Structures are given as C-alpha cells and as structure tokens.
Coordinates of C-alpha atoms and ligand atoms in Angstrom, one line a residue:
M1 CA 0.0 0.0 0.0
S2 CA 1.3 3.4 -0.8
L3 CA 0.8 6.7 1.1
E4 CA -2.4 8.8 0.6
N5 CA -1.9 11.6 -1.9
T6 CA -3.4 14.8 -0.5
D7 CA -2.2 18.3 -1.4
P8 CA -2.6 19.9 2.1
T9 CA -3.5 23.3 0.7
T10 CA -6.6 21.9 -0.9
T11 CA -8.1 20.9 2.4
E12 CA -10.7 23.1 4.2
T13 CA -8.5 23.0 7.3
W14 CA -5.6 24.6 5.4
K15 CA -7.9 27.5 4.4
K16 CA -9.1 27.9 8.0
L17 CA -5.5 27.8 9.2
E18 CA -4.7 30.7 6.7
Q19 CA -7.6 32.8 8.1
H20 CA -6.7 31.9 11.7
Y21 CA -3.1 32.9 11.0
K22 CA -4.2 36.3 9.7
A23 CA -6.3 36.9 12.7
T24 CA -3.8 35.8 15.4
K25 CA -0.3 36.1 13.9
E26 CA 0.9 39.0 16.1
D27 CA -0.8 37.9 19.3
P28 CA 1.7 38.0 22.1
I29 CA 2.4 34.6 23.6
K30 CA 2.7 36.2 27.0
E31 CA -0.8 37.5 26.8
H32 CA -2.1 34.0 26.2
F33 CA -0.6 33.0 29.5
K34 CA -2.3 35.9 31.3
K35 CA -5.7 34.8 29.8
D36 CA -5.3 31.1 30.5
A37 CA -3.9 29.9 33.8
S38 CA -3.9 26.4 32.6
R39 CA -1.9 27.1 29.4
A40 CA 1.5 25.8 30.6
E41 CA 0.1 22.5 31.9
K42 CA -2.3 22.1 28.9
F43 CA 0.5 22.6 26.4
T44 CA 2.9 20.3 28.0
L45 CA 3.3 16.6 27.2
R46 CA 4.7 14.2 29.7
W47 CA 6.0 10.8 28.5
S48 CA 8.5 8.5 30.2
D49 CA 11.2 10.9 31.6
F50 CA 10.4 13.6 28.9
V51 CA 8.6 16.8 29.6
V52 CA 7.8 18.7 26.4
D53 CA 6.5 22.1 27.1
Y54 CA 5.3 23.7 23.8
S55 CA 3.3 26.5 25.5
K56 CA 5.8 29.2 24.5
N57 CA 4.5 29.1 20.9
R58 CA 2.3 31.4 18.9
I59 CA -0.6 29.0 19.2
T60 CA -4.0 28.9 20.8
D61 CA -6.4 26.0 21.5
E62 CA -7.9 26.8 18.1
T63 CA -4.5 26.6 16.3
L64 CA -3.8 23.2 17.8
R65 CA -7.3 22.0 17.0
L66 CA -6.9 23.0 13.3
L67 CA -3.4 21.5 13.1
L68 CA -4.6 18.2 14.5
Q69 CA -7.5 18.3 12.0
L70 CA -5.0 18.8 9.3
A71 CA -3.2 15.6 10.4
E72 CA -6.6 13.8 10.1
D73 CA -7.2 15.3 6.7
V74 CA -3.9 14.0 5.3
K75 CA -4.7 10.6 6.9
L76 CA -1.7 10.5 9.2
K77 CA -2.9 7.6 11.2
K78 CA -3.1 5.4 8.1
A79 CA 0.3 6.6 7.0
I80 CA 1.8 5.7 10.4
D81 CA 0.4 2.2 10.0
S82 CA 1.9 1.9 6.5
Y83 CA 5.3 3.1 7.9
F84 CA 5.5 0.6 10.7
G85 CA 3.8 -2.1 8.7
G86 CA 6.5 -2.2 6.0
D87 CA 4.5 -0.8 3.1
T88 CA 6.5 0.5 0.2
I89 CA 6.3 4.1 1.3
N90 CA 9.6 5.0 -0.3
Q91 CA 7.9 4.7 -3.7
T92 CA 10.5 6.3 -5.8
E93 CA 13.0 3.7 -4.8
G94 CA 10.4 0.9 -4.4
R95 CA 11.3 0.2 -0.8
A96 CA 9.8 -0.1 2.6
V97 CA 11.1 2.2 5.4
L98 CA 11.7 0.0 8.4
H99 CA 14.5 1.4 10.5
T100 CA 12.0 1.0 13.3
A101 CA 12.3 -2.8 12.9
L102 CA 16.0 -2.5 13.9
R103 CA 14.8 -1.7 17.4
A104 CA 11.8 -3.9 17.6
K105 CA 11.3 -6.4 20.4
E106 CA 12.5 -9.9 19.7
S107 CA 8.9 -11.2 20.1
D108 CA 7.6 -8.7 17.5
S109 CA 6.7 -9.9 14.0
I110 CA 7.3 -7.5 11.1
M111 CA 6.4 -8.9 7.8
L112 CA 8.1 -7.9 4.6
D113 CA 7.5 -9.8 1.4
G114 CA 5.8 -12.5 3.4
Q115 CA 8.7 -12.9 5.8
N116 CA 9.2 -11.9 9.4
I117 CA 12.4 -9.7 9.4
V118 CA 12.8 -9.5 13.2
P119 CA 14.8 -12.8 13.5
E120 CA 17.3 -11.5 10.9
V121 CA 17.7 -8.3 12.8
Y122 CA 18.4 -10.2 16.0
A123 CA 20.9 -12.5 14.3
V124 CA 22.9 -9.4 13.2
K125 CA 22.5 -7.9 16.8
E126 CA 23.9 -11.1 18.2
H127 CA 26.9 -10.8 15.8
I128 CA 27.4 -7.2 16.9
E129 CA 27.4 -8.3 20.5
R130 CA 29.9 -11.1 19.9
F131 CA 32.2 -9.0 17.8
T132 CA 32.2 -6.0 20.1
N133 CA 32.6 -8.1 23.3
A134 CA 35.7 -9.8 21.8
V135 CA 37.2 -6.4 20.8
I136 CA 36.5 -4.7 24.0
S137 CA 37.7 -7.6 26.2
G138 CA 40.9 -7.9 24.2
E139 CA 40.1 -11.4 23.1
S140 CA 40.3 -10.2 19.5
K141 CA 43.8 -9.2 18.7
G142 CA 45.7 -7.4 16.0
Y143 CA 48.4 -9.0 13.7
T144 CA 51.2 -8.8 16.3
G145 CA 49.0 -10.3 19.1
K146 CA 48.1 -7.0 20.8
A147 CA 44.6 -6.0 21.9
F148 CA 42.9 -3.2 20.0
T149 CA 43.2 0.3 21.4
D150 CA 41.7 2.4 18.5
V151 CA 38.7 2.0 16.1
V152 CA 38.3 4.0 12.9
N153 CA 34.9 4.3 11.3
I154 CA 35.2 5.0 7.6
G155 CA 32.0 6.2 6.1
I156 CA 30.1 9.4 5.1
G157 CA 26.6 10.8 5.5
G158 CA 24.4 8.3 7.4
S159 CA 27.4 6.0 7.7
D160 CA 29.2 8.6 9.7
L161 CA 27.0 11.3 11.2
G162 CA 24.8 9.0 13.3
P163 CA 27.7 7.0 14.8
A164 CA 29.9 10.1 15.3
M165 CA 27.1 12.0 17.0
V166 CA 26.1 9.2 19.3
V167 CA 29.7 8.3 20.3
E168 CA 30.2 11.9 21.2
A169 CA 26.9 12.2 23.0
L170 CA 27.5 9.0 25.1
K171 CA 31.2 9.7 25.8
F172 CA 30.4 9.4 29.5
Y173 CA 29.5 5.8 29.0
K174 CA 32.6 5.0 27.0
N175 CA 35.2 2.3 27.5
H176 CA 38.9 2.4 26.8
L177 CA 38.7 2.2 23.0
K178 CA 39.5 5.4 21.2
L179 CA 37.1 6.2 18.3
H180 CA 38.1 8.1 15.1
F181 CA 35.9 9.0 12.2
V182 CA 37.1 9.5 8.7
S183 CA 34.5 10.8 6.3
N184 CA 35.6 13.6 4.0
V185 CA 37.4 12.6 0.7
D186 CA 39.8 15.4 1.6
G187 CA 43.1 13.5 1.9
D188 CA 44.2 15.8 4.7
H189 CA 41.4 14.4 6.8
V190 CA 42.5 10.8 6.6
Q191 CA 46.1 11.8 7.0
E192 CA 45.4 13.6 10.2
V193 CA 43.7 10.6 11.6
L194 CA 46.3 8.1 10.4
K195 CA 49.1 10.0 12.1
E196 CA 47.6 9.2 15.5
L197 CA 47.3 5.5 14.8
N198 CA 49.4 2.4 15.4
P199 CA 48.5 -0.2 12.8
E200 CA 49.1 -3.1 15.2
T201 CA 46.3 -2.0 17.5
T202 CA 43.8 -0.3 15.2
L203 CA 40.5 -1.8 14.0
F204 CA 39.0 -0.3 10.8
V205 CA 35.2 -0.4 10.2
V206 CA 34.3 0.4 6.6
V207 CA 30.6 1.5 6.6
S208 CA 28.9 1.9 3.3
K209 CA 25.4 0.7 2.5
T210 CA 26.2 0.6 -1.2
F211 CA 30.0 0.1 -1.0
T212 CA 30.2 2.4 -4.0
T213 CA 30.5 5.8 -2.3
Q214 CA 33.5 7.6 -3.7
E215 CA 34.5 9.2 -0.4
T216 CA 34.4 6.0 1.6
L217 CA 36.1 3.8 -1.0
S218 CA 38.9 6.3 -1.4
N219 CA 39.5 6.6 2.3
A220 CA 39.3 2.8 2.8
T221 CA 41.7 2.2 -0.1
T222 CA 44.2 4.8 1.3
I223 CA 43.9 3.3 4.8
K224 CA 44.4 -0.2 3.4
K225 CA 47.6 0.9 1.5
W226 CA 48.9 2.5 4.8
F227 CA 48.1 -0.7 6.7
L228 CA 49.9 -2.8 4.1
Q229 CA 53.1 -0.8 4.7
H230 CA 53.1 -2.5 8.1
G231 CA 51.0 -5.7 8.0
T232 CA 50.3 -8.2 5.3
Q233 CA 47.3 -8.9 3.0
E234 CA 46.4 -11.8 5.4
D235 CA 46.4 -9.4 8.4
I236 CA 43.6 -7.4 6.8
A237 CA 41.2 -10.1 8.0
K238 CA 42.1 -9.2 11.6
H239 CA 42.0 -5.4 11.2
F240 CA 39.1 -4.6 8.9
A241 CA 35.3 -5.1 9.3
A242 CA 32.6 -3.9 6.9
V243 CA 29.0 -3.0 7.1
S244 CA 27.2 -3.0 3.8
T245 CA 24.5 -4.5 1.6
N246 CA 27.1 -5.1 -1.1
S247 CA 28.8 -8.4 -0.3
E248 CA 30.5 -8.8 -3.7
K249 CA 32.3 -5.5 -3.3
I250 CA 33.3 -6.3 0.2
A251 CA 34.8 -9.6 -0.8
E252 CA 36.8 -7.7 -3.6
F253 CA 38.2 -5.4 -0.9
G254 CA 39.4 -8.4 1.0
I255 CA 37.5 -8.3 4.2
A256 CA 37.0 -11.6 6.0
A257 CA 33.4 -13.0 5.8
E258 CA 33.2 -13.2 9.6
N259 CA 33.8 -9.5 9.9
V260 CA 31.0 -8.5 7.5
F261 CA 27.7 -7.1 8.8
P262 CA 24.8 -6.9 6.5
M263 CA 22.5 -4.0 5.9
W264 CA 19.1 -4.0 4.2
D265 CA 17.7 -1.8 1.5
W266 CA 14.7 -1.0 3.8
V267 CA 17.0 1.0 6.1
G268 CA 17.8 4.5 4.8
G269 CA 21.4 5.7 5.4
R270 CA 20.3 8.6 7.5
F271 CA 18.3 6.3 9.8
S272 CA 20.8 3.5 10.0
L273 CA 22.6 4.0 13.3
W274 CA 20.4 1.4 14.8
S275 CA 21.8 -1.3 12.5
A276 CA 25.3 -2.6 12.2
V277 CA 26.1 0.9 11.0
G278 CA 26.2 1.6 14.7
L279 CA 29.0 -1.0 15.2
S280 CA 31.4 1.8 16.2
I281 CA 28.8 3.0 18.8
A282 CA 28.6 -0.5 20.3
L283 CA 32.4 -0.8 20.3
A284 CA 32.7 2.6 22.0
I285 CA 30.1 2.1 24.7
G286 CA 29.6 -1.7 24.9
Y287 CA 26.8 -3.7 23.5
E288 CA 24.5 -3.3 26.6
H289 CA 24.5 0.5 26.2
F290 CA 24.0 0.1 22.4
D291 CA 21.0 -2.1 23.1
A292 CA 19.6 0.5 25.6
L293 CA 19.9 3.1 22.9
L294 CA 17.7 0.9 20.7
K295 CA 15.3 0.2 23.6
G296 CA 14.8 4.0 24.1
A297 CA 14.0 4.4 20.4
N298 CA 11.6 1.5 20.5
E299 CA 9.7 3.1 23.4
M300 CA 9.4 6.3 21.4
D301 CA 8.1 4.2 18.5
E302 CA 5.5 2.7 20.7
H303 CA 4.5 6.2 21.9
F304 CA 4.3 7.5 18.4
K305 CA 2.2 4.5 17.2
S306 CA -0.2 4.5 20.0
A307 CA -0.7 8.0 21.6
E308 CA -3.6 10.1 20.5
F309 CA -2.4 12.9 18.3
D310 CA -2.9 15.6 20.9
Q311 CA -0.7 13.6 23.3
N312 CA 1.8 12.5 20.7
I313 CA 5.2 14.3 21.0
P314 CA 6.4 13.8 17.4
V315 CA 3.0 14.7 16.0
V316 CA 2.6 17.8 18.0
L317 CA 6.1 19.1 17.4
A318 CA 5.8 18.3 13.7
L319 CA 2.5 20.2 13.4
I320 CA 3.8 23.3 15.2
S321 CA 6.8 23.3 12.9
V322 CA 4.4 23.2 9.9
W323 CA 2.6 26.1 11.4
Y324 CA 5.7 28.3 11.4
N325 CA 7.0 26.9 8.1
N326 CA 3.9 27.2 6.0
F327 CA 2.0 30.1 7.6
Y328 CA 4.6 32.3 9.2
G329 CA 7.1 31.6 6.5
A330 CA 9.8 30.8 9.0
E331 CA 12.6 29.3 6.9
T332 CA 14.8 27.8 9.6
E333 CA 14.6 26.1 12.9
A334 CA 17.3 26.0 15.6
I335 CA 18.1 23.0 17.8
I336 CA 19.8 24.1 21.0
P337 CA 20.9 21.3 23.3
Y338 CA 22.1 22.5 26.7
T339 CA 24.8 19.8 27.0
Q340 CA 28.1 19.8 25.3
Y341 CA 27.6 16.1 24.7
L342 CA 25.1 16.9 22.0
S343 CA 27.5 19.1 20.1
R344 CA 27.0 17.0 16.9
F345 CA 23.2 16.7 17.3
S346 CA 22.1 19.4 15.0
A347 CA 24.7 18.4 12.3
Y348 CA 23.2 14.9 12.5
L349 CA 19.7 16.2 12.3
Q350 CA 20.6 18.4 9.3
Q351 CA 21.0 15.2 7.3
G352 CA 18.0 13.5 8.7
I353 CA 15.7 16.5 8.2
M354 CA 17.1 18.2 5.2
E355 CA 17.9 15.1 3.1
S356 CA 14.4 13.7 3.9
N357 CA 12.2 16.8 3.5
G358 CA 14.2 19.0 1.2
K359 CA 11.9 18.1 -1.7
S360 CA 9.9 20.1 -4.1
M361 CA 7.9 17.5 -6.0
D362 CA 4.7 16.2 -4.4
R363 CA 3.5 12.6 -4.6
N364 CA 1.8 13.3 -8.0
G365 CA 5.1 14.5 -9.5
N366 CA 4.0 18.1 -9.5
R367 CA 6.0 21.0 -8.1
V368 CA 4.6 21.9 -4.7
I369 CA 3.1 25.4 -4.3
Y370 CA 4.0 25.6 -0.6
E371 CA 7.1 25.4 1.5
T372 CA 8.5 22.0 2.5
G373 CA 11.7 21.1 4.5
T374 CA 13.0 23.5 7.1
I375 CA 16.6 24.5 7.3
I376 CA 18.1 23.1 10.5
W377 CA 21.0 24.5 12.5
G378 CA 22.2 24.9 16.0
E379 CA 24.9 24.5 18.5
P380 CA 24.9 23.7 22.2
G381 CA 23.9 26.3 24.8
T382 CA 25.5 28.3 26.4
N383 CA 28.1 28.7 23.7
S384 CA 25.4 29.6 21.1
Q385 CA 24.1 32.4 23.3
H386 CA 27.5 34.1 22.8
A387 CA 27.4 33.4 19.1
F388 CA 24.1 33.6 17.2
F389 CA 21.5 34.3 19.8
Q390 CA 21.7 38.1 19.1
L391 CA 20.0 37.4 15.8
I392 CA 17.3 35.2 17.4
H393 CA 16.6 37.9 20.0
Q394 CA 16.7 41.1 17.9
G395 CA 17.1 40.1 14.3
T396 CA 14.3 40.4 11.7
K397 CA 13.7 36.7 11.2
M398 CA 11.5 34.4 13.1
I399 CA 13.5 31.3 14.2
P400 CA 11.5 28.8 16.1
A401 CA 13.9 26.9 18.4
D402 CA 13.9 23.6 20.3
F403 CA 15.7 23.8 23.7
I404 CA 16.8 20.4 24.9
G405 CA 18.0 20.1 28.5
F406 CA 18.5 17.6 31.2
K407 CA 17.5 17.7 34.9
K408 CA 20.7 16.0 36.0
S409 CA 24.3 16.3 34.8
L410 CA 26.4 13.2 34.4
Y411 CA 29.3 14.1 36.8
G412 CA 27.0 15.7 39.3
N413 CA 28.6 19.1 39.3
T414 CA 25.6 21.0 40.7
D415 CA 27.2 24.4 40.6
H416 CA 27.8 24.2 36.9
H417 CA 24.6 22.4 36.1
N418 CA 22.5 25.0 37.9
K419 CA 24.2 27.8 36.0
L420 CA 23.7 25.9 32.7
M421 CA 20.1 25.3 33.3
A422 CA 19.5 28.8 34.6
N423 CA 20.5 30.0 31.1
F424 CA 18.4 27.3 29.6
F425 CA 15.2 28.5 31.3
A426 CA 16.1 32.2 31.2
Q427 CA 16.6 32.2 27.4
T428 CA 13.2 30.8 26.5
E429 CA 11.5 33.1 28.9
A430 CA 13.4 36.1 27.5
L431 CA 12.7 35.1 24.0
M432 CA 9.0 35.0 24.7
N433 CA 8.7 38.1 27.0
G434 CA 11.2 40.4 25.3
K435 CA 11.7 43.8 26.9
T436 CA 9.3 46.7 26.4
A437 CA 10.4 50.4 26.1
D438 CA 8.9 51.1 29.5
E439 CA 11.0 48.3 31.1
V440 CA 14.1 49.6 29.4
R441 CA 13.4 53.2 30.5
N442 CA 12.9 52.1 34.1
E443 CA 16.2 50.2 34.0
L444 CA 18.2 53.1 32.6
E445 CA 16.5 55.7 34.9
A446 CA 17.5 53.5 37.8
K447 CA 21.1 53.9 36.6
D448 CA 20.6 57.7 36.5
M449 CA 21.2 58.0 32.8
P450 CA 20.6 61.5 31.5
E451 CA 17.4 61.8 29.5
N452 CA 19.1 62.7 26.2
E453 CA 21.4 59.7 26.4
L454 CA 18.6 57.5 27.5
R455 CA 16.4 58.4 24.5
K456 CA 19.2 57.6 22.1
L457 CA 20.0 54.2 23.6
L458 CA 16.4 53.1 24.4
P459 CA 15.4 51.7 21.0
Y460 CA 18.4 49.4 20.8
K461 CA 17.7 47.9 24.2
V462 CA 14.1 47.0 23.4
F463 CA 13.4 43.3 22.6
E464 CA 10.2 42.6 20.7
G465 CA 9.9 39.1 22.2
N466 CA 7.2 36.7 21.1
K467 CA 9.9 34.4 19.8
P468 CA 8.6 30.8 19.8
T469 CA 10.4 27.9 21.5
N470 CA 9.7 24.3 22.6
T471 CA 11.4 23.1 25.7
I472 CA 12.3 19.4 25.9
L473 CA 13.4 18.6 29.4
I474 CA 14.7 15.1 30.1
D475 CA 15.8 13.5 33.3
Q476 CA 19.4 12.6 32.3
L477 CA 21.4 11.9 29.1
S478 CA 21.6 8.2 28.9
P479 CA 21.7 5.7 26.0
K480 CA 18.0 5.1 26.5
S481 CA 16.9 8.8 26.6
L482 CA 19.1 9.6 23.6
G483 CA 17.6 6.7 21.7
A484 CA 14.1 8.1 22.4
L485 CA 15.2 11.7 21.5
I486 CA 16.6 10.7 18.1
A487 CA 13.5 8.6 17.3
L488 CA 11.3 11.6 18.3
Y489 CA 13.0 13.6 15.5
E490 CA 12.8 10.7 13.0
H491 CA 9.1 10.6 13.5
K492 CA 8.7 14.3 13.3
I493 CA 10.4 14.1 9.9
F494 CA 7.8 11.4 8.9
V495 CA 4.8 13.4 10.0
Q496 CA 6.0 16.5 8.1
G497 CA 6.6 14.5 4.9
V498 CA 3.1 13.2 5.2
V499 CA 1.6 16.6 5.6
W500 CA 3.6 18.1 2.8
N501 CA 2.7 15.2 0.5
I502 CA 6.3 14.5 -0.5
F503 CA 8.6 11.4 -0.6
S504 CA 10.8 11.7 2.5
Y505 CA 12.9 8.7 2.0
D506 CA 14.8 9.2 -1.3
Q507 CA 17.7 11.6 -2.0
W508 CA 18.0 12.1 -5.7
G509 CA 19.6 15.5 -5.2
V510 CA 22.6 13.9 -3.4
E511 CA 22.8 11.2 -6.0
L512 CA 23.1 13.8 -8.7
G513 CA 26.1 15.3 -6.9
K514 CA 27.8 11.9 -6.8
Q515 CA 27.4 11.5 -10.6
L516 CA 28.6 15.0 -11.4
A517 CA 31.7 14.7 -9.3
G518 CA 32.6 11.6 -11.3
A519 CA 32.4 13.4 -14.6
T520 CA 34.4 16.4 -13.4
L521 CA 37.1 14.1 -12.0
N522 CA 37.6 12.9 -15.5
D523 CA 38.1 16.4 -16.6
I524 CA 40.7 17.0 -13.9
E525 CA 42.6 13.8 -14.5
N526 CA 42.5 13.8 -18.3
S527 CA 44.1 16.3 -20.6
E528 CA 40.8 17.2 -22.4
I529 CA 38.1 19.1 -20.5
S530 CA 34.5 18.4 -21.6
D531 CA 31.8 21.0 -22.1
H532 CA 31.2 23.3 -19.2
D533 CA 29.9 26.8 -18.6
A534 CA 32.5 29.5 -19.0
S535 CA 33.0 30.0 -15.3
T536 CA 33.5 26.3 -14.5
L537 CA 35.8 25.9 -17.5
Q538 CA 37.9 28.8 -16.3
L539 CA 38.1 27.5 -12.8
L540 CA 39.0 24.0 -14.0
Q541 CA 41.8 25.4 -16.2
E542 CA 43.1 27.5 -13.3
F543 CA 43.1 24.4 -11.0
K544 CA 44.9 22.3 -13.6
S545 CA 47.5 24.9 -14.4
Ligands
LIG601 O1 24.5 11.5 1.6 C1 23.8 10.7 0.6 C2 23.9 9.3 0.9 O2 23.3 8.6 -0.1 C3 23.2 9.0 2.3 O3 21.9 8.7 2.2 C4 24.1 7.9 2.8 O4 23.9 7.9 4.2 C5 25.4 8.3 2.4 O5 25.2 8.9 1.1 C6 26.5 7.3 2.3 O6 26.1 6.2 1.5 P1 26.7 4.8 1.7 O7 26.4 4.3 3.1 O8 26.1 3.9 0.6 O9 28.2 4.9 1.5

C-alpha cells in the first residue's frame, strides 16, 4: 500500500489555518498566559522521563485543533500504520522504510514480502554483540598479538554522522577504545587521523550501505595501503570489518566474511545508526548500552504509534513546525541542546531532516506550491548564546527553536549544572517576553542615565519578544533517553513528509552530486576538458595549471 496523496493546501482546514493565521499572527504569547492559567500545563506533554513544554509558541487552542485536524485530513494515522507495517512508502526507490524494525522487540513480528524480518535483525544484533565483546575484552587481537586500542569508522553521510554524533553524545559511558571518524574525501582528513594510529592496535570499520560511495572507498583504499606498509594482506582479516548490503564489493576489498555485517535496503542511510552501521557505537560504549539506545528508540516508536495525536510528541512538534514553516514563512529552525555532549546533534539532524524533506515534488510528480523542508541549524547552549543568539533575539527573522536540557548532569557538578540550566530557562523566557520600552526606561533611569542619552539608547535595548520555543526537558542523558530523542525527531520528519505530501525517503539531489563529481574528476585527470559553462571551465583550467 502506498501513502495517501493529498495536497494539504486543498483541504478546508488549510484555508481555515490561513484565516486563523491572519487573525492571530501577532498575538503575544505572554498575553495567552495571562488569559489562561492552565496554558503551561495544557500545552505540556509528559512521557517517560520527557517533559515537552510547547506552551511558548504562537498558538491557541484553536491553532492546535486545526493543526490536529490537518493531520486527520492527510490521513496521518493510516500513514503511520503503513510506515511501521512495511508498506513500500519509499515509492520512488520501491522500498519499505523499516529502520523501526531494527529496534523492535524480539517477540515482534514485522512482515516484509511474506517474511518476518525480526529474526534476521536479531541475528545481526547477536553478531554485533559477539564482535564488540571480543574487541572490548581484548580477546580479539591485531596481527602482532596486541589488543585493540583504536577504532576508525570509515563512512560518510548516514554511515558517519549518526555513529559520530552518538559516540560523542555518550562519551560518559565509553570504555577504553579510542574512536576516530574518517568521512571527507579530503586526503588531509584521513592523513590527520592516520598520524595518530598504530596499525598493530587499530581496527577499521568500513561502513557503506552501497559500498560504491567515492569518499568511503577512497578513504578505505588509502587506509588499506597505509596498513599494508606495516601488516600483510592476510592481516587485513584481523583489522578490517565492513557494514554493507554489497557483499560482492566487500569480498573484492578483502574483508573476511566473519567481519562482515549486512544492511538492508529497507534502512535509509540517515536512519541507519540502529543497524550494524552503529558498530562503532557498540564498540565505544559496549553492547549493553547500544541495546539500551535501541530500547529507548523502541519506546518512542510505541508512543508515536499509539498515543492520541494531541498527546503525541512527534506529531505535536511536527505540526507546530508546519505552522511556522507554512503560515509564518519561517525558513529555519534552531536546535539548541544544553549539553556539550550533544554538540553534533544538529549536524546529525541536518542530514535527517534536510535530506528527507528537502523536496519540491509532491506525490503526484507536481511541483509543490507551498514550502517544505525546514533548514536546521544549531549549537549547544550556552556557547550559542554568545554566538548567534543576538539574531534570534533582535534580528528580523523568526527562528523557532527547540531547547533540549537535562535535569541532572552526568558528573553531578551541581554548581555548573544550575548555571547551565538557569541559562536554559532564562533564554526561552526572555525570547517570549522580550523587553518593552517602559522596562528599558525604568532600568536606565535607575542607573541615573541623563534623558538625552537614555532616548538615544532606548530603541536598541528593546526586545520585541514573542519568539517561539519548545522546551524538551529530560531526566538525564543516557543511551535510553538519547535513543528516544533521536526517534522523536525521526518521527517528526515522517509526519511532516506526510503533511507536505512528499517522498521523504529518497535523496535524488545527493545522487546527482555523486554523478557530477565523477564526470568532473575525468576532466581533472585527463588532458581534455569536456563541455562546461565559461565560469566552471575557467576554474578547472586554473586548477589544472
Ligand atoms: O548522503 C547521501 C547518501 O546517499 C546517504 O543517504 C548515505 O547515508 C550516504 O550517502 C552514504 O552512502 P553509503 O552508506 O552507501 O556509502
């Protein structure tokens, strides 16, 4: 079964949302709080150890009612069933989208082409567990009989960003193995990593769903050559593992069959960290923690599948984001985690969100006449407060932001954590409240500023406020809570793709880049340059000279 095909703008609800937007767009959020004492509680979702307060948004009961109606109009419930049920919802590639099966319970049954895929998933999980235990315990050894000390993940896009983000996020739970990530085809990147490594004690994990990606194959080949300056061809079996759907290419590369982990075409690269693509995560934090990450994601899956839409975290956050994207014309969304551990989180979500919903064709093959994917960016607080927050507070653009924070720190430094969280709460409050001219005047008068100076300065110190934020407050950063948080955003992507009537699970734009780079490489390496525009031709000639 394929997804429904509804242009959201043709629904009655969309038209009502447009009128509602015109009538309420400037209403100050802080006034809503004054009128409704129950607003904070009403617009807060509590699930597991997550508290999601979305009350500091430019929404009313009516906005929410209409957005939820829109979800009904585009048949979201049916779409969710298709998603989890393994229907071919990635229609342009003829595939199911079943990364959720990677974190299913062992007792679950998920049928694809008449076969339950859960036993296969668990067989690979068992392999990951055996492999990682042997490496971590030192039972697996390198070619000179020494235990491994370093692991290098060689991959790009979904074969790099997820593992790299999670390994950084769960650093607190790490064992002795030192993790490295080589992704860019930039030879200086691989060289910088290699210079830190001892070939006798390093394990290389080549991760490529297709095993044809130029960047990954170039890096893997360079690393193999470097390794062969020390070890022999036979030693490769001890030092290289691979994760891929392409067993033929892996065999050509020389990786031993017992070190090969399969992938499936029903797992998109950007949603693959739950599969053996997460091998470097399991190596870094141990299998038990890796499994807890999967459990957290599975719990969020259950919540998303079963909660009523008005109580459903991914659904509500997705709809609020549609509200800003399509009615307010907000182009970007910021993700601001108040923990340094999540420093790679927005980079990771950039791929997930922008590769999925950066589409302009609807499911009829027509160009959409409305906005789709949002631009995602962000950095951890408090650093970001000292970088780009000025623009969020006083710039001309509306930038809805998700603030993600944790009640407890990991090392228990209360003094620092209280300061960190004071910033976390103060920022969302200030973004909403702003500062009026009267408040600025009072402040400056209290400092005895002369009236002429005060008048000059006053406009610059006024904050309009009314800047929307969501606050996601979680008990503590753990493998389980991180798993749930990532799954939350995965499902938000899905809901938005359904509303926008686009195909979220292909990435033809990226594929085009891959093809073009191949052709241009020929121009660089051969004496003849093929046909190009005058600018590109000039630049290629300059480069070659
Ligand atoms: O970035 C585009 C993409 O196709 C992603 O979807 C994927 O994660 C990445 O390239 C890497 O592809 P592969 O795992 O096949 O090397």
